[in-house]
Structures are given as C-alpha cells and as structure tokens.
GROMACS .gro file of C-alpha atoms in nm:
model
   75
    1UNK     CA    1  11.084   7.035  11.290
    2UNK     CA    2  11.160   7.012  11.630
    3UNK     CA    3  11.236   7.168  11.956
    4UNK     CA    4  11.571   7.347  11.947
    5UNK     CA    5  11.567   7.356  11.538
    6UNK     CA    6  11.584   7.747  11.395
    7UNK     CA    7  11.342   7.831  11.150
    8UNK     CA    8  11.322   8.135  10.888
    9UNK     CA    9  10.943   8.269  10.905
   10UNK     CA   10  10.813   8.310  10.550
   11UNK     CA   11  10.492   8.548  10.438
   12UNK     CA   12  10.193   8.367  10.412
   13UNK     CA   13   9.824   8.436  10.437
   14UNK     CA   14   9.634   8.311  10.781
   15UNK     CA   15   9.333   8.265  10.892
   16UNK     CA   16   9.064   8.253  11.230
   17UNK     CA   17   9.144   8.409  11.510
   18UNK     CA   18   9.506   8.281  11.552
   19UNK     CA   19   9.602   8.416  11.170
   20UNK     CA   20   9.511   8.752  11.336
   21UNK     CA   21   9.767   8.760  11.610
   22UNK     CA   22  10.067   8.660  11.372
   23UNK     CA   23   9.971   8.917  11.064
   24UNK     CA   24  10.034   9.146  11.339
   25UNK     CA   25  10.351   8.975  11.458
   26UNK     CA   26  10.438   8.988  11.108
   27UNK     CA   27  10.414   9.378  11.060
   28UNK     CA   28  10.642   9.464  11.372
   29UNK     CA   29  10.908   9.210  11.379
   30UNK     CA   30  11.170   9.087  11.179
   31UNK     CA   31  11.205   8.753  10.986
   32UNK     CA   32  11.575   8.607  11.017
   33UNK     CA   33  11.635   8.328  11.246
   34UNK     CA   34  11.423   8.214  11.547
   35UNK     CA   35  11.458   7.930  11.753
   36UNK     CA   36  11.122   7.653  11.843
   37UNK     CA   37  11.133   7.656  12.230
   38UNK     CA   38  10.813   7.415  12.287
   39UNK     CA   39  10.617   7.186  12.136
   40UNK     CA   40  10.366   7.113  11.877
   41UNK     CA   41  10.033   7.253  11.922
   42UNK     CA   42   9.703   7.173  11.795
   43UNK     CA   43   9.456   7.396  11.736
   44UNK     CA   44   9.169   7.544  11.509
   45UNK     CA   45   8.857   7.423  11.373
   46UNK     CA   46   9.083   7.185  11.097
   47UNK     CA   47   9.357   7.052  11.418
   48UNK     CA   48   9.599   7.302  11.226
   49UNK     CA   49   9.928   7.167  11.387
   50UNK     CA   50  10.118   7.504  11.475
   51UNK     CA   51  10.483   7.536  11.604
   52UNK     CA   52  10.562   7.777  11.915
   53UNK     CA   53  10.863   8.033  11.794
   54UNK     CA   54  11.007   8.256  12.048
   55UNK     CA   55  11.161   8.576  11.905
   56UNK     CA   56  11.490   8.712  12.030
   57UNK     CA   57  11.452   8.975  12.310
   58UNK     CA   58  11.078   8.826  12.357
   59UNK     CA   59  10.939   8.708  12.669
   60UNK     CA   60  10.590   8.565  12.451
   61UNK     CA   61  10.566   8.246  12.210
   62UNK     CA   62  10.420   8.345  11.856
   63UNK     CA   63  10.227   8.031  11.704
   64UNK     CA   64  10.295   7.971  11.311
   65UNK     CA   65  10.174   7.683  11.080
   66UNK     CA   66  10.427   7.499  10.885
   67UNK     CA   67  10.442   7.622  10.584
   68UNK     CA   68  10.511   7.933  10.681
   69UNK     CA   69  10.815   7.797  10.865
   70UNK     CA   70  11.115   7.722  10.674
   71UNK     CA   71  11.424   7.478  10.865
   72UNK     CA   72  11.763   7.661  10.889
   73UNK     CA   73  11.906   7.399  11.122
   74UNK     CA   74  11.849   7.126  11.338
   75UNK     CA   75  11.952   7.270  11.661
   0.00000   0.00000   0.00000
C-alpha cells in the first residue's frame, strides 16, 4: 500500500495506547473508502508499521495497522 491507494477499513481488535484511539474512530465513523495521504509510520513497543488514513470531511489522520486495511485501488 501506498500513498494515494484507497483502502476499505476492516474490524479488528487493537491494542496499547494507539488501539485505543481507532476503537473509538471505529464506533463514530463509517468504513467505505478512504484514501492514505502520508506515509508509513512506525510505532509501538513491536515497530507495528501503521498507515496514516484521512477520512472524508476530516481535517485529522487516523493510524491503522495493515491488516485491518484492505486495498480497493492503487490510486
């Protein structure tokens, strides 16, 4: 996946603190297609590689791991 690609966000269980911020994302938003704006980030105690999604009509990146990510197109 990369920059530009839209992704469909699929349910999955998270965990630490970032998990925490997208369960709630999860709850309040909906799930069809989304577009990766940035880069790759690293993160967590394991270097969990999460991708940067910006949601239509959001001014804020939400941060999901891949397999909760699923490629519609490339760009």
């Amino acid at each position: 996946m990369n920059i530009g690609d839209k992704v469909k966000i699929l349910s999955g269980d998270f965990e630490g603190r970032s998990g925490k911020i997208k369960a709630r994302h999860f709850n309040v938003l909906p799930r069809e297609m989304k577009k990766i704006i940035t880069g790759v980030v690293l993160t967590g105690k394991d270097n969990e590689t999460l991708y940067s999604v910006r949601f239509d009509g959001q001014k804020d990146n939400v941060y999901f791991p891949e397999n909760c990510l699923e490629l519609i197109s490339d760009r």
